[in-house]
Tab-separated table of N, CA and C in Angstrom:
chain	number	residue	atom	x	y	z
A	209	GLU	N	-31.359	76.651	-92.490
A	209	GLU	CA	-31.238	75.399	-91.764
A	209	GLU	C	-32.608	74.947	-91.257
A	210	LEU	N	-33.360	75.845	-90.658
A	210	LEU	CA	-34.650	75.495	-90.072
A	210	LEU	C	-35.661	75.071	-91.135
A	211	GLU	N	-35.631	75.692	-92.310
A	211	GLU	CA	-36.585	75.347	-93.360
A	211	GLU	C	-36.421	73.892	-93.815
A	212	ARG	N	-35.200	73.369	-93.794
A	212	ARG	CA	-34.925	72.012	-94.242
A	212	ARG	C	-35.111	70.977	-93.143
A	213	TYR	N	-35.237	71.396	-91.901
A	213	TYR	CA	-35.150	70.474	-90.772
A	213	TYR	C	-36.165	69.342	-90.854
A	214	ASP	N	-37.425	69.639	-91.155
A	214	ASP	CA	-38.454	68.601	-91.221
A	214	ASP	C	-38.193	67.597	-92.335
A	215	ASP	N	-37.563	68.040	-93.425
A	215	ASP	CA	-37.237	67.116	-94.508
A	215	ASP	C	-36.094	66.182	-94.126
A	216	VAL	N	-35.146	66.693	-93.360
A	216	VAL	CA	-33.970	65.917	-92.994
A	216	VAL	C	-34.273	64.968	-91.831
A	217	VAL	N	-35.018	65.432	-90.852
A	217	VAL	CA	-35.322	64.631	-89.666
A	217	VAL	C	-36.833	64.533	-89.505
A	218	PRO	N	-37.468	63.587	-90.204
A	218	PRO	CA	-38.917	63.465	-90.113
A	218	PRO	C	-39.353	63.024	-88.719
A	219	PRO	N	-40.600	63.324	-88.348
A	219	PRO	CA	-41.050	63.055	-86.987
A	219	PRO	C	-41.278	61.597	-86.638
A	220	SER	N	-41.293	60.694	-87.589
A	220	SER	CA	-41.517	59.297	-87.216
A	220	SER	C	-40.899	58.373	-88.251
A	221	GLY	N	-40.775	57.120	-87.871
A	221	GLY	CA	-40.202	56.133	-88.763
A	221	GLY	C	-40.010	54.834	-88.014
A	222	GLN	N	-39.442	53.849	-88.692
A	222	GLN	CA	-39.217	52.542	-88.086
A	222	GLN	C	-38.328	52.657	-86.847
A	223	GLU	N	-37.297	53.513	-86.925
A	223	GLU	CA	-36.404	53.680	-85.790
A	223	GLU	C	-37.153	54.224	-84.583
A	224	ASP	N	-38.081	55.161	-84.812
A	224	ASP	CA	-38.844	55.730	-83.705
A	224	ASP	C	-39.748	54.691	-83.063
A	225	SER	N	-40.359	53.826	-83.856
A	225	SER	CA	-41.196	52.759	-83.301
A	225	SER	C	-40.367	51.865	-82.395
A	226	TYR	N	-39.165	51.541	-82.844
A	226	TYR	CA	-38.272	50.720	-82.031
A	226	TYR	C	-37.879	51.468	-80.757
A	227	LEU	N	-37.526	52.755	-80.908
A	227	LEU	CA	-37.119	53.569	-79.764
A	227	LEU	C	-38.202	53.601	-78.688
A	228	PHE	N	-39.432	53.902	-79.089
A	228	PHE	CA	-40.495	54.027	-78.095
A	228	PHE	C	-40.916	52.677	-77.535
A	229	GLY	N	-40.825	51.625	-78.331
A	229	GLY	CA	-41.072	50.288	-77.808
A	229	GLY	C	-40.028	49.915	-76.767
A	230	LEU	N	-38.782	50.252	-77.057
A	230	LEU	CA	-37.703	49.975	-76.117
A	230	LEU	C	-37.873	50.793	-74.842
A	231	LEU	N	-38.231	52.049	-74.982
A	231	LEU	CA	-38.471	52.891	-73.807
A	231	LEU	C	-39.583	52.301	-72.942
A	232	ARG	N	-40.643	51.819	-73.594
A	232	ARG	CA	-41.738	51.165	-72.852
A	232	ARG	C	-41.236	49.927	-72.110
A	233	ASP	N	-40.444	49.104	-72.790
A	233	ASP	CA	-39.916	47.882	-72.177
A	233	ASP	C	-38.991	48.186	-71.005
A	234	LEU	N	-38.114	49.170	-71.183
A	234	LEU	CA	-37.168	49.515	-70.127
A	234	LEU	C	-37.861	50.149	-68.926
A	235	ALA	N	-38.962	50.812	-69.190
A	235	ALA	CA	-39.678	51.516	-68.126
A	235	ALA	C	-40.404	50.569	-67.184
A	236	LYS	N	-40.717	49.378	-67.672
A	236	LYS	CA	-41.466	48.391	-66.887
A	236	LYS	C	-42.773	49.014	-66.385
A	237	GLU	N	-43.013	48.945	-65.101
A	237	GLU	CA	-44.274	49.437	-64.546
A	237	GLU	C	-44.219	50.908	-64.120
A	238	LYS	N	-43.033	51.461	-64.070
A	238	LYS	CA	-42.887	52.840	-63.623
A	238	LYS	C	-43.552	53.796	-64.615
A	239	LYS	N	-44.210	54.825	-64.113
A	239	LYS	CA	-44.933	55.739	-64.994
A	239	LYS	C	-44.403	57.174	-64.935
A	240	ARG	N	-43.484	57.424	-64.044
A	240	ARG	CA	-42.981	58.786	-63.885
A	240	ARG	C	-41.456	58.786	-63.985
A	241	PHE	N	-40.931	59.586	-64.906
A	241	PHE	CA	-39.499	59.649	-65.172
A	241	PHE	C	-39.073	61.088	-65.391
A	242	ARG	N	-37.768	61.253	-65.433
A	242	ARG	CA	-37.168	62.467	-65.970
A	242	ARG	C	-36.440	62.030	-67.238
A	243	ILE	N	-36.856	62.594	-68.365
A	243	ILE	CA	-36.340	62.197	-69.677
A	243	ILE	C	-35.727	63.416	-70.364
A	244	LEU	N	-34.533	63.244	-70.926
A	244	LEU	CA	-33.849	64.308	-71.652
A	244	LEU	C	-33.672	63.909	-73.103
A	245	ASP	N	-34.115	64.776	-74.012
A	245	ASP	CA	-33.920	64.614	-75.454
A	245	ASP	C	-32.768	65.538	-75.861
A	246	ILE	N	-31.592	64.963	-76.113
A	246	ILE	CA	-30.384	65.733	-76.444
A	246	ILE	C	-30.329	65.959	-77.948
A	247	GLY	N	-30.082	67.207	-78.352
A	247	GLY	CA	-30.103	67.541	-79.777
A	247	GLY	C	-31.519	67.396	-80.294
A	248	CYS	N	-32.473	67.924	-79.536
A	248	CYS	CA	-33.903	67.641	-79.744
A	248	CYS	C	-34.499	68.228	-81.010
A	249	GLY	N	-33.823	69.208	-81.620
A	249	GLY	CA	-34.429	69.824	-82.799
A	249	GLY	C	-35.791	70.383	-82.457
A	250	LEU	N	-36.789	70.027	-83.241
A	250	LEU	CA	-38.144	70.539	-83.027
A	250	LEU	C	-38.896	69.794	-81.922
A	251	GLY	N	-38.262	68.839	-81.290
A	251	GLY	CA	-38.831	68.219	-80.103
A	251	GLY	C	-39.777	67.065	-80.319
A	252	TYR	N	-39.694	66.397	-81.461
A	252	TYR	CA	-40.622	65.295	-81.730
A	252	TYR	C	-40.502	64.167	-80.703
A	253	VAL	N	-39.271	63.778	-80.378
A	253	VAL	CA	-39.070	62.688	-79.420
A	253	VAL	C	-39.521	63.123	-78.033
A	254	ALA	N	-39.150	64.325	-77.625
A	254	ALA	CA	-39.544	64.827	-76.306
A	254	ALA	C	-41.072	64.863	-76.168
A	255	LYS	N	-41.736	65.343	-77.183
A	255	LYS	CA	-43.203	65.439	-77.125
A	255	LYS	C	-43.843	64.057	-77.118
A	256	ALA	N	-43.314	63.141	-77.903
A	256	ALA	CA	-43.842	61.770	-77.914
A	256	ALA	C	-43.620	61.101	-76.562
A	257	ALA	N	-42.458	61.337	-75.944
A	257	ALA	CA	-42.186	60.775	-74.616
A	257	ALA	C	-43.165	61.345	-73.591
A	258	LYS	N	-43.479	62.629	-73.698
A	258	LYS	CA	-44.426	63.256	-72.770
A	258	LYS	C	-45.827	62.668	-72.948
A	259	GLU	N	-46.217	62.407	-74.191
A	259	GLU	CA	-47.518	61.770	-74.436
A	259	GLU	C	-47.538	60.352	-73.878
A	260	MET	N	-46.421	59.633	-74.008
A	260	MET	CA	-46.331	58.264	-73.525
A	260	MET	C	-46.357	58.214	-71.994
A	261	TYR	N	-45.687	59.175	-71.366
A	261	TYR	CA	-45.588	59.246	-69.902
A	261	TYR	C	-45.985	60.653	-69.443
A	262	PRO	N	-47.286	60.962	-69.415
A	262	PRO	CA	-47.725	62.328	-69.108
A	262	PRO	C	-47.346	62.826	-67.717
A	263	GLU	N	-47.079	61.928	-66.789
A	263	GLU	CA	-46.685	62.346	-65.440
A	263	GLU	C	-45.191	62.651	-65.354
A	264	SER	N	-44.452	62.363	-66.417
A	264	SER	CA	-43.004	62.529	-66.401
A	264	SER	C	-42.592	63.961	-66.681
A	265	GLU	N	-41.377	64.268	-66.248
A	265	GLU	CA	-40.762	65.551	-66.531
A	265	GLU	C	-39.869	65.349	-67.757
A	266	VAL	N	-40.202	66.014	-68.865
A	266	VAL	CA	-39.487	65.815	-70.124
A	266	VAL	C	-38.835	67.126	-70.543
A	267	SER	N	-37.551	67.036	-70.886
A	267	SER	CA	-36.787	68.208	-71.321
A	267	SER	C	-36.173	67.934	-72.683
A	268	GLY	N	-36.171	68.954	-73.514
A	268	GLY	CA	-35.493	68.895	-74.804
A	268	GLY	C	-34.401	69.947	-74.823
A	269	MET	N	-33.227	69.603	-75.345
A	269	MET	CA	-32.113	70.534	-75.396
A	269	MET	C	-31.466	70.497	-76.769
A	270	ASP	N	-31.162	71.667	-77.294
A	270	ASP	CA	-30.494	71.773	-78.590
A	270	ASP	C	-29.558	72.967	-78.542
A	271	ILE	N	-28.532	72.958	-79.357
A	271	ILE	CA	-27.572	74.063	-79.387
A	271	ILE	C	-28.106	75.268	-80.177
A	272	SER	N	-29.113	75.044	-81.032
A	272	SER	CA	-29.645	76.105	-81.888
A	272	SER	C	-30.798	76.847	-81.216
A	273	SER	N	-30.586	78.113	-80.938
A	273	SER	CA	-31.653	78.920	-80.325
A	273	SER	C	-32.836	79.076	-81.279
A	274	GLU	N	-32.565	79.124	-82.580
A	274	GLU	CA	-33.642	79.256	-83.568
A	274	GLU	C	-34.551	78.023	-83.557
A	275	ILE	N	-33.956	76.854	-83.491
A	275	ILE	CA	-34.739	75.617	-83.481
A	275	ILE	C	-35.493	75.469	-82.165
A	276	ILE	N	-34.863	75.836	-81.060
A	276	ILE	CA	-35.557	75.772	-79.759
A	276	ILE	C	-36.739	76.735	-79.750
A	277	SER	N	-36.586	77.918	-80.307
A	277	SER	CA	-37.710	78.865	-80.388
A	277	SER	C	-38.871	78.265	-81.168
A	278	LYS	N	-38.557	77.629	-82.289
A	278	LYS	CA	-39.593	76.990	-83.101
A	278	LYS	C	-40.241	75.824	-82.343
A	279	ALA	N	-39.434	75.025	-81.641
A	279	ALA	CA	-39.973	73.900	-80.863
A	279	ALA	C	-40.953	74.418	-79.806
A	280	ARG	N	-40.610	75.509	-79.157
A	280	ARG	CA	-41.503	76.094	-78.143
A	280	ARG	C	-42.805	76.581	-78.778
A	281	GLU	N	-42.724	77.134	-79.976
A	281	GLU	CA	-43.924	77.613	-80.670
A	281	GLU	C	-44.874	76.470	-81.020
A	282	ILE	N	-44.333	75.348	-81.480
A	282	ILE	CA	-45.214	74.274	-81.918
A	282	ILE	C	-45.651	73.350	-80.787
A	283	ASP	N	-45.083	73.527	-79.608
A	283	ASP	CA	-45.519	72.739	-78.452
A	283	ASP	C	-46.678	73.489	-77.807
A	284	HIS	N	-47.836	73.375	-78.415
A	284	HIS	CA	-48.996	74.149	-77.967
A	284	HIS	C	-49.442	73.799	-76.547
A	285	LEU	N	-49.077	72.646	-76.039
A	285	LEU	CA	-49.458	72.271	-74.679
A	285	LEU	C	-48.442	72.761	-73.643
A	286	GLU	N	-47.304	73.252	-74.109
A	286	GLU	CA	-46.229	73.693	-73.220
A	286	GLU	C	-45.895	72.619	-72.191
A	287	SER	N	-45.909	71.378	-72.634
A	287	SER	CA	-45.709	70.254	-71.725
A	287	SER	C	-44.263	69.808	-71.614
A	288	VAL	N	-43.412	70.327	-72.481
A	288	VAL	CA	-42.006	69.948	-72.496
A	288	VAL	C	-41.179	71.196	-72.210
A	289	SER	N	-40.175	71.041	-71.371
A	289	SER	CA	-39.263	72.137	-71.071
A	289	SER	C	-38.125	72.112	-72.092
A	290	PHE	N	-37.927	73.204	-72.816
A	290	PHE	CA	-36.862	73.274	-73.810
A	290	PHE	C	-35.765	74.216	-73.352
A	291	SER	N	-34.496	73.825	-73.581
A	291	SER	CA	-33.367	74.687	-73.258
A	291	SER	C	-32.344	74.683	-74.375
A	292	ILE	N	-31.566	75.739	-74.377
A	292	ILE	CA	-30.462	75.867	-75.318
A	292	ILE	C	-29.211	75.429	-74.567
A	293	GLY	N	-28.422	74.560	-75.186
A	293	GLY	CA	-27.209	74.104	-74.525
A	293	GLY	C	-26.354	73.270	-75.450
A	294	SER	N	-25.162	72.977	-74.980
A	294	SER	CA	-24.188	72.209	-75.741
A	294	SER	C	-24.158	70.769	-75.262
A	295	GLU	N	-23.879	69.867	-76.187
A	295	GLU	CA	-23.790	68.445	-75.849
A	295	GLU	C	-22.604	68.140	-74.944
A	296	ILE	N	-21.659	69.057	-74.828
A	296	ILE	CA	-20.499	68.816	-73.959
A	296	ILE	C	-20.575	69.602	-72.650
A	297	GLU	N	-21.628	70.395	-72.483
A	297	GLU	CA	-21.884	71.105	-71.233
A	297	GLU	C	-23.393	71.141	-71.016
A	298	LEU	N	-23.951	69.997	-70.680
A	298	LEU	CA	-25.404	69.897	-70.516
A	298	LEU	C	-25.850	70.765	-69.344
A	299	PRO	N	-26.850	71.616	-69.561
A	299	PRO	CA	-27.261	72.571	-68.521
A	299	PRO	C	-28.215	71.967	-67.481
A	300	TYR	N	-27.790	70.863	-66.868
A	300	TYR	CA	-28.635	70.159	-65.906
A	300	TYR	C	-27.803	69.694	-64.717
A	301	GLU	N	-28.489	69.409	-63.626
A	301	GLU	CA	-27.848	68.934	-62.401
A	301	GLU	C	-27.292	67.526	-62.584
A	302	ASN	N	-26.377	67.163	-61.715
A	302	ASN	CA	-25.854	65.797	-61.683
A	302	ASN	C	-26.962	64.819	-61.310
A	303	SER	N	-26.904	63.627	-61.860
A	303	SER	CA	-27.814	62.518	-61.505
A	303	SER	C	-29.287	62.941	-61.530
A	304	PHE	N	-29.692	63.618	-62.579
A	304	PHE	CA	-31.036	64.191	-62.645
A	304	PHE	C	-32.014	63.351	-63.473
A	305	PHE	N	-31.547	62.733	-64.574
A	305	PHE	CA	-32.439	62.065	-65.517
A	305	PHE	C	-32.395	60.546	-65.393
A	306	ASP	N	-33.552	59.916	-65.654
A	306	ASP	CA	-33.643	58.458	-65.732
A	306	ASP	C	-33.230	57.973	-67.119
A	307	PHE	N	-33.631	58.721	-68.137
A	307	PHE	CA	-33.351	58.381	-69.528
A	307	PHE	C	-32.839	59.617	-70.255
A	308	ALA	N	-31.904	59.401	-71.163
A	308	ALA	CA	-31.516	60.425	-72.128
A	308	ALA	C	-31.669	59.774	-73.501
A	309	VAL	N	-32.098	60.566	-74.465
A	309	VAL	CA	-32.319	60.089	-75.824
A	309	VAL	C	-31.599	61.036	-76.776
A	310	CYS	N	-30.945	60.479	-77.788
A	310	CYS	CA	-30.328	61.293	-78.827
A	310	CYS	C	-30.717	60.675	-80.165
A	311	ARG	N	-31.491	61.415	-80.944
A	311	ARG	CA	-32.033	60.910	-82.204
A	311	ARG	C	-31.462	61.701	-83.377
A	312	PHE	N	-30.636	61.057	-84.165
A	312	PHE	CA	-30.076	61.611	-85.399
A	312	PHE	C	-29.283	62.903	-85.209
A	313	SER	N	-28.577	63.022	-84.083
A	313	SER	CA	-27.704	64.189	-83.952
A	313	SER	C	-26.324	63.853	-83.416
A	314	ILE	N	-26.132	62.684	-82.855
A	314	ILE	CA	-24.848	62.380	-82.210
A	314	ILE	C	-23.686	62.396	-83.204
A	315	HIS	N	-23.935	62.147	-84.470
A	315	HIS	CA	-22.844	62.176	-85.453
A	315	HIS	C	-22.289	63.589	-85.656
A	316	HIS	N	-22.979	64.601	-85.149
A	316	HIS	CA	-22.500	65.985	-85.230
A	316	HIS	C	-21.584	66.348	-84.055
A	317	TYR	N	-21.402	65.464	-83.092
A	317	TYR	CA	-20.674	65.783	-81.870
A	317	TYR	C	-19.200	65.406	-82.008
A	318	PRO	N	-18.320	66.382	-82.202
A	318	PRO	CA	-16.909	66.074	-82.433
A	318	PRO	C	-16.155	65.613	-81.181
A	319	GLN	N	-16.672	65.939	-80.006
A	319	GLN	CA	-15.986	65.573	-78.763
A	319	GLN	C	-16.794	64.486	-78.048
A	320	MET	N	-16.774	63.297	-78.627
A	320	MET	CA	-17.634	62.210	-78.149
A	320	MET	C	-17.356	61.823	-76.698
A	321	THR	N	-16.106	61.755	-76.307
A	321	THR	CA	-15.796	61.375	-74.927
A	321	THR	C	-16.361	62.402	-73.951
A	322	ARG	N	-16.184	63.677	-74.241
A	322	ARG	CA	-16.757	64.722	-73.371
A	322	ARG	C	-18.274	64.622	-73.339
A	323	HIS	N	-18.867	64.359	-74.494
A	323	HIS	CA	-20.325	64.229	-74.544
A	323	HIS	C	-20.802	63.067	-73.670
A	324	LEU	N	-20.195	61.902	-73.832
A	324	LEU	CA	-20.613	60.740	-73.042
A	324	LEU	C	-20.376	60.955	-71.555
A	325	ASN	N	-19.297	61.657	-71.196
A	325	ASN	CA	-19.073	61.991	-69.790
A	325	ASN	C	-20.168	62.902	-69.257
A	326	GLU	N	-20.628	63.824	-70.069
A	326	GLU	CA	-21.717	64.718	-69.657
A	326	GLU	C	-23.028	63.950	-69.486
A	327	VAL	N	-23.312	63.056	-70.411
A	327	VAL	CA	-24.519	62.237	-70.288
A	327	VAL	C	-24.430	61.408	-69.013
A	328	TYR	N	-23.283	60.802	-68.780
A	328	TYR	CA	-23.064	60.020	-67.562
A	328	TYR	C	-23.332	60.886	-66.321
A	329	ARG	N	-22.865	62.122	-66.347
A	329	ARG	CA	-23.028	63.037	-65.218
A	329	ARG	C	-24.493	63.330	-64.916
A	330	VAL	N	-25.310	63.540	-65.954
A	330	VAL	CA	-26.705	63.948	-65.718
A	330	VAL	C	-27.656	62.772	-65.523
A	331	LEU	N	-27.203	61.546	-65.845
A	331	LEU	CA	-28.057	60.375	-65.643
A	331	LEU	C	-27.954	59.873	-64.207
A	332	LYS	N	-29.066	59.357	-63.699
A	332	LYS	CA	-29.069	58.707	-62.388
A	332	LYS	C	-28.258	57.425	-62.461
A	333	GLU	N	-28.034	56.804	-61.322
A	333	GLU	CA	-27.162	55.626	-61.239
A	333	GLU	C	-27.554	54.519	-62.214
A	334	GLN	N	-28.805	54.219	-62.365
A	334	GLN	CA	-29.253	53.179	-63.294
A	334	GLN	C	-29.791	53.793	-64.590
A	335	GLY	N	-29.348	55.014	-64.914
A	335	GLY	CA	-29.836	55.719	-66.080
A	335	GLY	C	-29.471	55.038	-67.387
A	336	ILE	N	-30.264	55.337	-68.405
A	336	ILE	CA	-30.087	54.709	-69.719
A	336	ILE	C	-30.054	55.787	-70.799
A	337	TYR	N	-29.119	55.646	-71.721
A	337	TYR	CA	-28.975	56.557	-72.850
A	337	TYR	C	-29.348	55.798	-74.118
A	338	LEU	N	-30.398	56.247	-74.789
A	338	LEU	CA	-30.863	55.634	-76.037
A	338	LEU	C	-30.383	56.497	-77.200
A	339	ILE	N	-29.682	55.880	-78.144
A	339	ILE	CA	-29.120	56.609	-79.282
A	339	ILE	C	-29.655	56.016	-80.572
A	340	ILE	N	-30.161	56.879	-81.437
A	340	ILE	CA	-30.540	56.480	-82.793
A	340	ILE	C	-29.782	57.411	-83.730
A	341	ASP	N	-29.050	56.819	-84.663
A	341	ASP	CA	-28.330	57.647	-85.619
A	341	ASP	C	-28.009	56.827	-86.855
A	342	VAL	N	-27.592	57.503	-87.884
A	342	VAL	CA	-27.194	56.867	-89.128
A	342	VAL	C	-25.717	56.532	-89.004
A	343	VAL	N	-25.413	55.243	-89.150
A	343	VAL	CA	-24.038	54.783	-89.053
A	343	VAL	C	-23.737	53.991	-90.322
A	344	PRO	N	-22.686	54.367	-91.075
A	344	PRO	CA	-22.365	53.628	-92.303
A	344	PRO	C	-22.162	52.138	-92.034
A	345	ASP	N	-22.647	51.329	-92.934
A	345	ASP	CA	-22.462	49.876	-92.900
A	345	ASP	C	-23.192	49.163	-91.765
A	346	ILE	N	-24.080	49.847	-91.081
A	346	ILE	CA	-24.896	49.194	-90.053
A	346	ILE	C	-26.353	49.375	-90.480
A	347	PRO	N	-27.064	48.274	-90.755
A	347	PRO	CA	-28.404	48.385	-91.322
A	347	PRO	C	-29.446	49.012	-90.394
A	348	SER	N	-29.323	48.838	-89.090
A	348	SER	CA	-30.305	49.394	-88.168
A	348	SER	C	-29.592	50.274	-87.146
A	349	PRO	N	-29.895	51.572	-87.142
A	349	PRO	CA	-29.083	52.518	-86.375
A	349	PRO	C	-29.519	52.733	-84.924
A	350	ILE	N	-29.586	51.681	-84.134
A	350	ILE	CA	-30.034	51.820	-82.752
A	350	ILE	C	-28.930	51.345	-81.808
A	351	VAL	N	-28.614	52.156	-80.825
A	351	VAL	CA	-27.696	51.748	-79.765
A	351	VAL	C	-28.332	52.133	-78.448
A	352	VAL	N	-28.262	51.245	-77.476
A	352	VAL	CA	-28.785	51.536	-76.151
A	352	VAL	C	-27.619	51.428	-75.193
A	353	TRP	N	-27.313	52.515	-74.516
A	353	TRP	CA	-26.185	52.571	-73.615
A	353	TRP	C	-26.705	52.866	-72.220
A	354	SER	N	-26.213	52.136	-71.250
A	354	SER	CA	-26.591	52.413	-69.869
A	354	SER	C	-25.329	52.754	-69.103
A	355	ILE	N	-25.497	53.205	-67.883
A	355	ILE	CA	-24.339	53.532	-67.055
A	355	ILE	C	-23.412	52.321	-66.978
A	356	GLY	N	-23.959	51.125	-67.019
A	356	GLY	CA	-23.154	49.906	-66.948
A	356	GLY	C	-22.542	49.481	-68.272
A	357	GLY	N	-22.855	50.151	-69.370
A	357	GLY	CA	-22.301	49.794	-70.674
A	357	GLY	C	-23.391	49.637	-71.715
A	358	ILE	N	-23.052	49.069	-72.840
A	358	ILE	CA	-23.993	48.876	-73.939
A	358	ILE	C	-24.992	47.789	-73.547
A	359	ILE	N	-26.290	48.104	-73.636
A	359	ILE	CA	-27.327	47.107	-73.401
A	359	ILE	C	-27.566	46.327	-74.675
A	360	SER	N	-27.742	47.036	-75.788
A	360	SER	CA	-27.949	46.356	-77.065
A	360	SER	C	-27.604	47.309	-78.198
A	361	GLY	N	-27.266	46.744	-79.302
A	361	GLY	CA	-27.052	47.510	-80.521
A	361	GLY	C	-27.690	46.714	-81.626
A	362	SER	N	-28.586	47.326	-82.365
A	362	SER	CA	-29.229	46.579	-83.447
A	362	SER	C	-29.523	47.488	-84.599
């Protein structure tokens, strides 16, 4: 599984440019956040978020201990906190994160309602969940969900 990971989920693309542009727009003038990358794999999004907002606290979480071990190895700056956990039992406090991001993994989550309830639990009151995934028959796989509902889908 790990040998194929970089081929299946490349570190950048058009969707990532949109994601980080949107994160910049949503962030406005604020420079310090708590950001969670759910299903982080090797941590490309988490590391890019840390580079974008170096004062922020960035965490990456994945269910695979093997992938988390590899993510920790390649994060030579040790700037991102990585944990092993499930999308339906996020190992974080209530109302902890400003942003949560899920890039190309949400389609693997069979218990979507439980997952969204968990994201809701760990996000602050005005928290935002950014989702990028492959969805059949939708040309651009971006959804932005906030505690108040869908902000945009494009």
